[in-house]
PDB file of C-alpha atoms in Angstrom:
ATOM      1  CA  MET L 724     275.292 152.423 135.675  1.00  0.00           C
ATOM      2  CA  THR L 725     278.491 154.500 134.938  1.00  0.00           C
ATOM      3  CA  ALA L 726     280.763 152.410 132.552  1.00  0.00           C
ATOM      4  CA  SER L 727     280.472 153.045 128.993  1.00  0.00           C
ATOM      5  CA  THR L 728     280.860 149.096 128.129  1.00  0.00           C
ATOM      6  CA  ASP L 729     277.507 148.466 130.542  1.00  0.00           C
ATOM      7  CA  LEU L 730     275.317 151.059 128.755  1.00  0.00           C
ATOM      8  CA  HIS L 731     276.126 149.505 125.226  1.00  0.00           C
ATOM      9  CA  THR L 732     274.391 146.307 126.539  1.00  0.00           C
ATOM     10  CA  LEU L 733     271.091 148.148 127.460  1.00  0.00           C
ATOM     11  CA  THR L 734     269.529 149.124 123.953  1.00  0.00           C
ATOM     12  CA  GLY L 735     267.058 145.987 124.079  1.00  0.00           C
ATOM     13  CA  ALA L 736     265.939 146.913 127.565  1.00  0.00           C
ATOM     14  CA  TYR L 737     265.596 150.508 126.480  1.00  0.00           C
ATOM     15  CA  ALA L 738     263.448 149.777 123.432  1.00  0.00           C
ATOM     16  CA  LEU L 739     261.159 147.661 125.567  1.00  0.00           C
ATOM     17  CA  ASP L 740     261.061 150.230 128.437  1.00  0.00           C
ATOM     18  CA  ALA L 741     262.627 148.008 130.930  1.00  0.00           C
ATOM     19  CA  LEU L 742     265.074 150.004 132.581  1.00  0.00           C
ATOM     20  CA  ASP L 743     264.628 151.667 136.049  1.00  0.00           C
ATOM     21  CA  GLU L 744     264.581 155.498 136.153  1.00  0.00           C
ATOM     22  CA  ASP L 745     268.425 155.809 136.976  1.00  0.00           C
ATOM     23  CA  GLU L 746     269.214 153.287 134.010  1.00  0.00           C
ATOM     24  CA  ARG L 747     266.872 155.374 131.718  1.00  0.00           C
ATOM     25  CA  VAL L 748     268.829 158.711 132.478  1.00  0.00           C
ATOM     26  CA  ALA L 749     272.596 157.263 131.816  1.00  0.00           C
ATOM     27  CA  PHE L 750     271.710 155.666 128.798  1.00  0.00           C
ATOM     28  CA  GLU L 751     269.537 158.653 127.174  1.00  0.00           C
ATOM     29  CA  GLN L 752     272.791 160.656 128.044  1.00  0.00           C
ATOM     30  CA  HIS L 753     275.108 157.849 126.386  1.00  0.00           C
ATOM     31  CA  LEU L 754     272.503 157.484 123.518  1.00  0.00           C
ATOM     32  CA  ALA L 755     272.978 160.989 122.349  1.00  0.00           C
ATOM     33  CA  LYS L 756     276.865 160.125 121.895  1.00  0.00           C
ATOM     34  CA  CYS L 757     276.531 156.692 120.534  1.00  0.00           C
ATOM     35  CA  GLU L 758     275.301 156.340 116.678  1.00  0.00           C
ATOM     36  CA  ASP L 759     275.417 152.731 116.735  1.00  0.00           C
ATOM     37  CA  CYS L 760     273.460 152.411 119.936  1.00  0.00           C
ATOM     38  CA  ALA L 761     271.210 154.910 118.418  1.00  0.00           C
ATOM     39  CA  GLN L 762     270.426 153.058 115.305  1.00  0.00           C
ATOM     40  CA  GLU L 763     269.993 149.425 117.199  1.00  0.00           C
ATOM     41  CA  VAL L 764     267.242 151.172 119.387  1.00  0.00           C
ATOM     42  CA  ARG L 765     265.649 152.449 116.324  1.00  0.00           C
ATOM     43  CA  GLU L 766     265.477 148.974 114.776  1.00  0.00           C
ATOM     44  CA  LEU L 767     264.807 147.306 118.039  1.00  0.00           C
ATOM     45  CA  THR L 768     261.766 150.012 118.683  1.00  0.00           C
ATOM     46  CA  ALA L 769     260.427 149.366 115.006  1.00  0.00           C
ATOM     47  CA  THR L 770     260.486 145.486 115.341  1.00  0.00           C
ATOM     48  CA  ALA L 771     258.775 146.058 118.742  1.00  0.00           C
ATOM     49  CA  GLY L 772     256.026 148.029 117.185  1.00  0.00           C
ATOM     50  CA  ARG L 773     255.109 145.547 114.608  1.00  0.00           C
ATOM     51  CA  LEU L 774     254.981 143.069 117.001  1.00  0.00           C
ATOM     52  CA  ALA L 775     252.658 145.288 119.160  1.00  0.00           C
ATOM     53  CA  LEU L 776     250.351 145.652 116.057  1.00  0.00           C
ATOM     54  CA  ALA L 777     250.025 141.814 115.559  1.00  0.00           C
ATOM     55  CA  ALA L 778     248.904 141.320 119.199  1.00  0.00           C
ATOM     56  CA  THR L 779     245.663 142.912 119.320  1.00  0.00           C
ATOM     57  CA  MET L 780     244.294 141.505 122.343  1.00  0.00           C
ATOM     58  CA  PRO L 781     245.794 142.862 126.085  1.00  0.00           C
ATOM     59  CA  PRO L 782     247.758 140.252 127.253  1.00  0.00           C
ATOM     60  CA  PRO L 783     247.339 138.095 130.611  1.00  0.00           C
ATOM     61  CA  PRO L 784     247.939 140.008 133.673  1.00  0.00           C
ATOM     62  CA  ARG L 785     251.427 137.902 134.135  1.00  0.00           C
ATOM     63  CA  LEU L 786     252.806 138.439 130.822  1.00  0.00           C
ATOM     64  CA  LYS L 787     255.096 141.372 131.579  1.00  0.00           C
ATOM     65  CA  THR L 788     256.564 139.215 134.662  1.00  0.00           C
ATOM     66  CA  GLN L 789     257.089 136.160 132.544  1.00  0.00           C
ATOM     67  CA  VAL L 790     258.944 138.262 129.729  1.00  0.00           C
ATOM     68  CA  MET L 791     261.097 140.115 132.240  1.00  0.00           C
ATOM     69  CA  GLU L 792     262.048 136.613 133.693  1.00  0.00           C
ATOM     70  CA  GLN L 793     262.892 135.576 129.842  1.00  0.00           C
ATOM     71  CA  ILE L 794     264.679 138.531 129.535  1.00  0.00           C
ATOM     72  CA  ALA L 795     266.696 138.340 132.788  1.00  0.00           C
ATOM     73  CA  GLY L 796     267.782 134.776 131.644  1.00  0.00           C
ATOM     74  CA  VAL L 797     269.358 136.057 128.285  1.00  0.00           C
ATOM     75  CA  ARG L 798     270.844 139.364 129.412  1.00  0.00           C
ATOM     76  CA  GLN L 799     274.074 140.056 128.119  1.00  0.00           C
ATOM     77  CA  GLU L 800     277.261 139.870 130.440  1.00  0.00           C
ATOM     78  CA  HIS L 801     278.690 142.986 131.342  1.00  0.00           C
ATOM     79  CA  SER L 802     282.014 143.418 129.208  1.00  0.00           C
ATOM     80  CA  HIS L 803     285.398 144.347 131.215  1.00  0.00           C
ATOM     81  CA  SER L 804     287.513 144.407 128.015  1.00  0.00           C
ATOM     82  CA  GLY L 805     287.878 148.112 127.951  1.00  0.00           C
ATOM     83  CA  VAL L 806     286.238 148.122 124.414  1.00  0.00           C
ATOM     84  CA  THR L 807     283.868 151.099 124.158  1.00  0.00           C
ATOM     85  CA  ALA L 808     281.679 149.265 121.682  1.00  0.00           C
ATOM     86  CA  LEU L 809     280.339 145.699 121.292  1.00  0.00           C
ATOM     87  CA  SER L 810     281.458 143.786 118.252  1.00  0.00           C
ATOM     88  CA  ARG L 811     278.935 143.145 115.389  1.00  0.00           C
ATOM     89  CA  THR L 812     278.748 139.399 116.417  1.00  0.00           C
ATOM     90  CA  ALA L 813     277.792 140.109 119.984  1.00  0.00           C
ATOM     91  CA  ARG L 814     275.535 142.887 119.175  1.00  0.00           C
ATOM     92  CA  ARG L 815     273.490 140.512 116.808  1.00  0.00           C
ATOM     93  CA  GLU L 816     273.484 137.611 119.425  1.00  0.00           C
ATOM     94  CA  ARG L 817     272.029 139.982 121.756  1.00  0.00           C
ATOM     95  CA  ALA L 818     269.716 141.573 119.467  1.00  0.00           C
ATOM     96  CA  MET L 819     268.418 138.053 118.684  1.00  0.00           C
ATOM     97  CA  ARG L 820     267.721 137.360 122.401  1.00  0.00           C
ATOM     98  CA  TRP L 821     265.645 140.241 122.733  1.00  0.00           C
ATOM     99  CA  ALA L 822     264.003 139.464 119.627  1.00  0.00           C
ATOM    100  CA  LEU L 823     263.073 136.004 121.156  1.00  0.00           C
ATOM    101  CA  ALA L 824     261.716 137.630 124.255  1.00  0.00           C
ATOM    102  CA  ALA L 825     259.727 139.996 122.382  1.00  0.00           C
ATOM    103  CA  CYS L 826     258.069 136.984 120.246  1.00  0.00           C
ATOM    104  CA  VAL L 827     257.451 135.462 123.572  1.00  0.00           C
ATOM    105  CA  ALA L 828     255.234 138.328 124.419  1.00  0.00           C
ATOM    106  CA  ALA L 829     253.716 138.450 120.829  1.00  0.00           C
ATOM    107  CA  ALA L 830     252.991 134.831 120.872  1.00  0.00           C
ATOM    108  CA  ALA L 831     250.981 135.100 124.120  1.00  0.00           C
ATOM    109  CA  GLY L 832     249.046 138.126 122.817  1.00  0.00           C
ATOM    110  CA  LEU L 833     248.097 136.251 119.754  1.00  0.00           C
ATOM    111  CA  GLY L 834     247.156 133.404 121.753  1.00  0.00           C
ATOM    112  CA  GLY L 835     244.600 135.668 123.591  1.00  0.00           C
ATOM    113  CA  THR L 836     243.502 136.703 120.326  1.00  0.00           C
ATOM    114  CA  THR L 837     242.795 133.358 119.387  1.00  0.00           C
ATOM    115  CA  LEU L 838     240.823 132.317 122.171  1.00  0.00           C
ATOM    116  CA  TRP L 839     238.910 135.657 121.942  1.00  0.00           C
ATOM    117  CA  GLN L 840     238.046 134.748 118.199  1.00  0.00           C
ATOM    118  CA  HIS L 841     237.354 131.152 119.313  1.00  0.00           C
ATOM    119  CA  GLN L 842     234.558 132.363 121.886  1.00  0.00           C
ATOM    120  CA  GLN L 843     233.154 135.037 119.746  1.00  0.00           C
ATOM    121  CA  ALA L 844     232.809 132.300 117.108  1.00  0.00           C
ATOM    122  CA  ASP L 845     231.150 130.175 120.022  1.00  0.00           C
ATOM    123  CA  GLU L 846     228.780 133.035 121.158  1.00  0.00           C
ATOM    124  CA  ALA L 847     227.859 133.764 117.323  1.00  0.00           C
ATOM    125  CA  ARG L 848     226.824 129.875 116.988  1.00  0.00           C
ATOM    126  CA  GLN L 849     224.868 129.958 120.067  1.00  0.00           C
ATOM    127  CA  GLN L 850     223.035 133.383 118.824  1.00  0.00           C
ATOM    128  CA  ALA L 851     222.162 131.630 115.991  1.00  0.00           C
ATOM    129  CA  GLN L 852     221.189 128.481 117.424  1.00  0.00           C
ATOM    130  CA  VAL L 853     218.610 130.612 119.611  1.00  0.00           C
ATOM    131  CA  ALA L 854     217.326 132.816 116.599  1.00  0.00           C
ATOM    132  CA  GLN L 855     216.666 129.366 114.677  1.00  0.00           C
ATOM    133  CA  ARG L 856     214.707 127.924 117.590  1.00  0.00           C
ATOM    134  CA  GLN L 857     212.710 131.229 118.188  1.00  0.00           C
ATOM    135  CA  ALA L 858     212.073 131.063 114.109  1.00  0.00           C
ATOM    136  CA  ASP L 859     210.977 127.656 114.727  1.00  0.00           C
ATOM    137  CA  GLN L 860     208.795 128.488 117.347  1.00  0.00           C
ATOM    138  CA  ILE L 861     207.343 131.281 115.600  1.00  0.00           C
ATOM    139  CA  THR L 862     206.135 129.240 112.570  1.00  0.00           C
ATOM    140  CA  GLU L 863     204.660 126.684 114.670  1.00  0.00           C
ATOM    141  CA  VAL L 864     202.436 129.193 116.204  1.00  0.00           C
ATOM    142  CA  LEU L 865     201.596 130.713 112.742  1.00  0.00           C
ATOM    143  CA  SER L 866     200.855 127.273 111.349  1.00  0.00           C
ATOM    144  CA  ALA L 867     199.146 125.696 114.345  1.00  0.00           C
ATOM    145  CA  PRO L 868     195.696 124.187 113.240  1.00  0.00           C
ATOM    146  CA  ASP L 869     194.149 126.364 115.950  1.00  0.00           C
ATOM    147  CA  ALA L 870     195.796 129.485 115.075  1.00  0.00           C
ATOM    148  CA  LYS L 871     193.777 132.645 115.527  1.00  0.00           C
ATOM    149  CA  VAL L 872     194.428 136.344 114.577  1.00  0.00           C
ATOM    150  CA  THR L 873     193.232 139.762 115.645  1.00  0.00           C
ATOM    151  CA  SER L 874     194.543 143.085 113.859  1.00  0.00           C
ATOM    152  CA  THR L 875     194.461 146.887 114.446  1.00  0.00           C
ATOM    153  CA  ALA L 876     195.820 149.833 112.919  1.00  0.00           C
ATOM    154  CA  VAL L 877     198.517 151.638 114.754  1.00  0.00           C
ATOM    155  CA  GLY L 878     198.393 155.305 113.405  1.00  0.00           C
ATOM    156  CA  GLY L 879     198.744 155.599 109.465  1.00  0.00           C
ATOM    157  CA  ALA L 880     199.693 152.815 107.750  1.00  0.00           C
ATOM    158  CA  ALA L 881     201.289 150.967 110.618  1.00  0.00           C
ATOM    159  CA  ARG L 882     199.538 147.773 111.851  1.00  0.00           C
ATOM    160  CA  GLY L 883     199.715 145.258 114.736  1.00  0.00           C
ATOM    161  CA  SER L 884     198.512 141.785 114.929  1.00  0.00           C
ATOM    162  CA  VAL L 885     198.440 139.015 117.523  1.00  0.00           C
ATOM    163  CA  VAL L 886     198.340 135.353 116.522  1.00  0.00           C
ATOM    164  CA  VAL L 887     197.677 132.949 119.227  1.00  0.00           C
ATOM    165  CA  SER L 888     197.556 129.165 119.534  1.00  0.00           C
ATOM    166  CA  HIS L 889     195.730 127.934 122.793  1.00  0.00           C
ATOM    167  CA  ASP L 890     197.023 124.772 121.969  1.00  0.00           C
ATOM    168  CA  SER L 891     200.456 125.345 122.381  1.00  0.00           C
ATOM    169  CA  ASP L 892     199.861 128.071 124.783  1.00  0.00           C
ATOM    170  CA  LYS L 893     201.817 130.592 122.771  1.00  0.00           C
ATOM    171  CA  ALA L 894     201.240 133.544 120.945  1.00  0.00           C
ATOM    172  CA  VAL L 895     203.148 135.849 118.212  1.00  0.00           C
ATOM    173  CA  PHE L 896     203.277 139.573 118.004  1.00  0.00           C
ATOM    174  CA  VAL L 897     203.340 140.955 114.261  1.00  0.00           C
ATOM    175  CA  ALA L 898     204.328 144.447 113.462  1.00  0.00           C
ATOM    176  CA  SER L 899     204.033 146.145 110.109  1.00  0.00           C
ATOM    177  CA  GLY L 900     205.401 149.674 109.603  1.00  0.00           C
ATOM    178  CA  LEU L 901     205.581 150.408 113.109  1.00  0.00           C
ATOM    179  CA  ALA L 902     207.484 153.898 113.741  1.00  0.00           C
ATOM    180  CA  LYS L 903     210.985 153.298 115.465  1.00  0.00           C
ATOM    181  CA  PRO L 904     211.169 154.119 118.764  1.00  0.00           C
ATOM    182  CA  PRO L 905     213.302 157.339 120.312  1.00  0.00           C
ATOM    183  CA  GLN L 906     216.759 156.854 120.794  1.00  0.00           C
ATOM    184  CA  GLY L 907     216.955 154.776 124.534  1.00  0.00           C
ATOM    185  CA  LYS L 908     213.591 153.771 124.258  1.00  0.00           C
ATOM    186  CA  VAL L 909     212.174 150.131 123.136  1.00  0.00           C
ATOM    187  CA  TYR L 910     208.542 148.681 122.382  1.00  0.00           C
ATOM    188  CA  GLN L 911     207.928 146.318 125.268  1.00  0.00           C
ATOM    189  CA  LEU L 912     204.983 143.601 124.933  1.00  0.00           C
ATOM    190  CA  TRP L 913     202.552 142.899 127.497  1.00  0.00           C
ATOM    191  CA  PHE L 914     199.949 140.045 128.408  1.00  0.00           C
ATOM    192  CA  ALA L 915     196.919 141.396 129.929  1.00  0.00           C
ATOM    193  CA  ASP L 916     195.641 139.139 132.990  1.00  0.00           C
ATOM    194  CA  GLY L 917     192.306 140.883 133.877  1.00  0.00           C
ATOM    195  CA  ASP L 918     193.678 144.287 135.286  1.00  0.00           C
ATOM    196  CA  ARG L 919     197.279 143.300 135.739  1.00  0.00           C
ATOM    197  CA  MET L 920     199.798 143.634 132.617  1.00  0.00           C
ATOM    198  CA  ARG L 921     202.312 141.001 132.690  1.00  0.00           C
ATOM    199  CA  PRO L 922     205.668 141.467 130.645  1.00  0.00           C
ATOM    200  CA  ALA L 923     206.111 139.350 127.461  1.00  0.00           C
ATOM    201  CA  GLY L 924     209.302 140.545 126.144  1.00  0.00           C
ATOM    202  CA  LEU L 925     211.102 143.330 124.038  1.00  0.00           C
ATOM    203  CA  MET L 926     210.799 144.065 120.415  1.00  0.00           C
ATOM    204  CA  ASP L 927     213.690 144.921 118.163  1.00  0.00           C
ATOM    205  CA  PRO L 928     213.988 148.703 118.165  1.00  0.00           C
ATOM    206  CA  SER L 929     215.822 148.729 114.934  1.00  0.00           C
ATOM    207  CA  ARG L 930     213.177 147.159 112.993  1.00  0.00           C
ATOM    208  CA  THR L 931     209.841 148.635 111.713  1.00  0.00           C
ATOM    209  CA  SER L 932     208.273 145.368 110.823  1.00  0.00           C
ATOM    210  CA  GLN L 933     208.771 142.073 112.814  1.00  0.00           C
ATOM    211  CA  SER L 934     207.319 138.759 114.398  1.00  0.00           C
ATOM    212  CA  VAL L 935     208.114 138.395 117.946  1.00  0.00           C
ATOM    213  CA  LEU L 936     207.523 135.149 120.005  1.00  0.00           C
ATOM    214  CA  MET L 937     205.784 136.549 123.173  1.00  0.00           C
ATOM    215  CA  ALA L 938     207.683 135.595 126.239  1.00  0.00           C
ATOM    216  CA  GLY L 939     205.701 133.126 128.959  1.00  0.00           C
ATOM    217  CA  ALA L 940     202.493 131.201 128.200  1.00  0.00           C
ATOM    218  CA  VAL L 941     199.271 132.730 127.345  1.00  0.00           C
ATOM    219  CA  GLY L 942     197.552 131.170 129.995  1.00  0.00           C
ATOM    220  CA  LYS L 943     194.304 133.034 130.943  1.00  0.00           C
ATOM    221  CA  ALA L 944     195.268 136.358 129.534  1.00  0.00           C
ATOM    222  CA  SER L 945     192.706 138.255 127.677  1.00  0.00           C
ATOM    223  CA  GLY L 946     194.359 140.931 125.566  1.00  0.00           C
ATOM    224  CA  VAL L 947     198.147 142.206 124.498  1.00  0.00           C
ATOM    225  CA  GLY L 948     199.556 145.544 124.952  1.00  0.00           C
ATOM    226  CA  VAL L 949     202.357 147.409 123.627  1.00  0.00           C
ATOM    227  CA  THR L 950     203.985 150.468 125.409  1.00  0.00           C
ATOM    228  CA  LEU L 951     207.019 152.458 125.017  1.00  0.00           C
ATOM    229  CA  GLU L 952     209.662 152.087 127.674  1.00  0.00           C
ATOM    230  CA  PRO L 953     213.321 152.504 128.628  1.00  0.00           C
ATOM    231  CA  ASP L 954     215.428 150.123 126.302  1.00  0.00           C
ATOM    232  CA  ALA L 955     216.290 147.801 129.419  1.00  0.00           C
ATOM    233  CA  GLY L 956     212.231 147.288 129.920  1.00  0.00           C
ATOM    234  CA  SER L 957     210.019 147.830 132.664  1.00  0.00           C
ATOM    235  CA  LYS L 958     208.216 145.414 135.255  1.00  0.00           C
ATOM    236  CA  GLN L 959     205.210 147.357 134.841  1.00  0.00           C
ATOM    237  CA  PRO L 960     203.956 149.595 132.138  1.00  0.00           C
ATOM    238  CA  THR L 961     205.074 153.229 132.309  1.00  0.00           C
ATOM    239  CA  THR L 962     203.355 154.852 129.513  1.00  0.00           C
ATOM    240  CA  GLN L 963     199.769 154.467 127.690  1.00  0.00           C
ATOM    241  CA  PRO L 964     199.610 151.661 125.389  1.00  0.00           C
ATOM    242  CA  VAL L 965     200.374 152.388 121.716  1.00  0.00           C
ATOM    243  CA  VAL L 966     198.687 149.097 120.753  1.00  0.00           C
ATOM    244  CA  LEU L 967     195.924 147.298 122.877  1.00  0.00           C
ATOM    245  CA  LEU L 968     194.384 144.007 121.406  1.00  0.00           C
ATOM    246  CA  GLN L 969     191.891 141.414 122.391  1.00  0.00           C
ATOM    247  CA  LEU L 970     193.159 137.823 122.037  1.00  0.00           C
ATOM    248  CA  PRO L 971     191.163 135.935 119.922  1.00  0.00           C
ATOM    249  CA  ALA L 972     188.993 133.318 121.879  1.00  0.00           C
TER     250      ALA L 972
END
């Protein structure tokens, strides 16, 4: 680009960083001398910034290509009139076209945000349903006609209890005042099948008192243990039990 009339048409492309290196250098040299273009670039850049704030999610991978195609379809024709500045009407029309292209980008971004919010709502509902099912199962075990409980002290005022219903083949571990695990650690529950320990779920490390439905069937387990494990859990205990209880017969 060398003609001054061509450079006047590049304000929108410059504001959206859509110029190649040669065009950018030439336009910036022109920009230092043309207050009209400088003002238009400031306005378009501010508009683009506001639109970007509205679109909080990353756009789809093809968005840039699609927007560039839209822009290419409405780009201002080069002027050959010899006039060094575009008329106000032509400038306004061109700016509106660039704003339309920017709105296409913003709408696509906002569409991604809406989809993300919908997905988040679905996940929250699913998590609530899972939590409700677990709460119902805990209630069923605790209120079962054959429910039996055994308890033990866990250092100081803390206590650990296990409630078992052999009819439902389920057990619930109840912790009260248990110390929070160190950073990166979690309390893991175990069923004791003779000399073998079987994983039975993880406790919530943020809560010192909680009731946890133990994962898996009670089966022929004779006891329940709790150990301190890495936050992802372990296949076999790696520490001595902080709680060890015999299952009530």
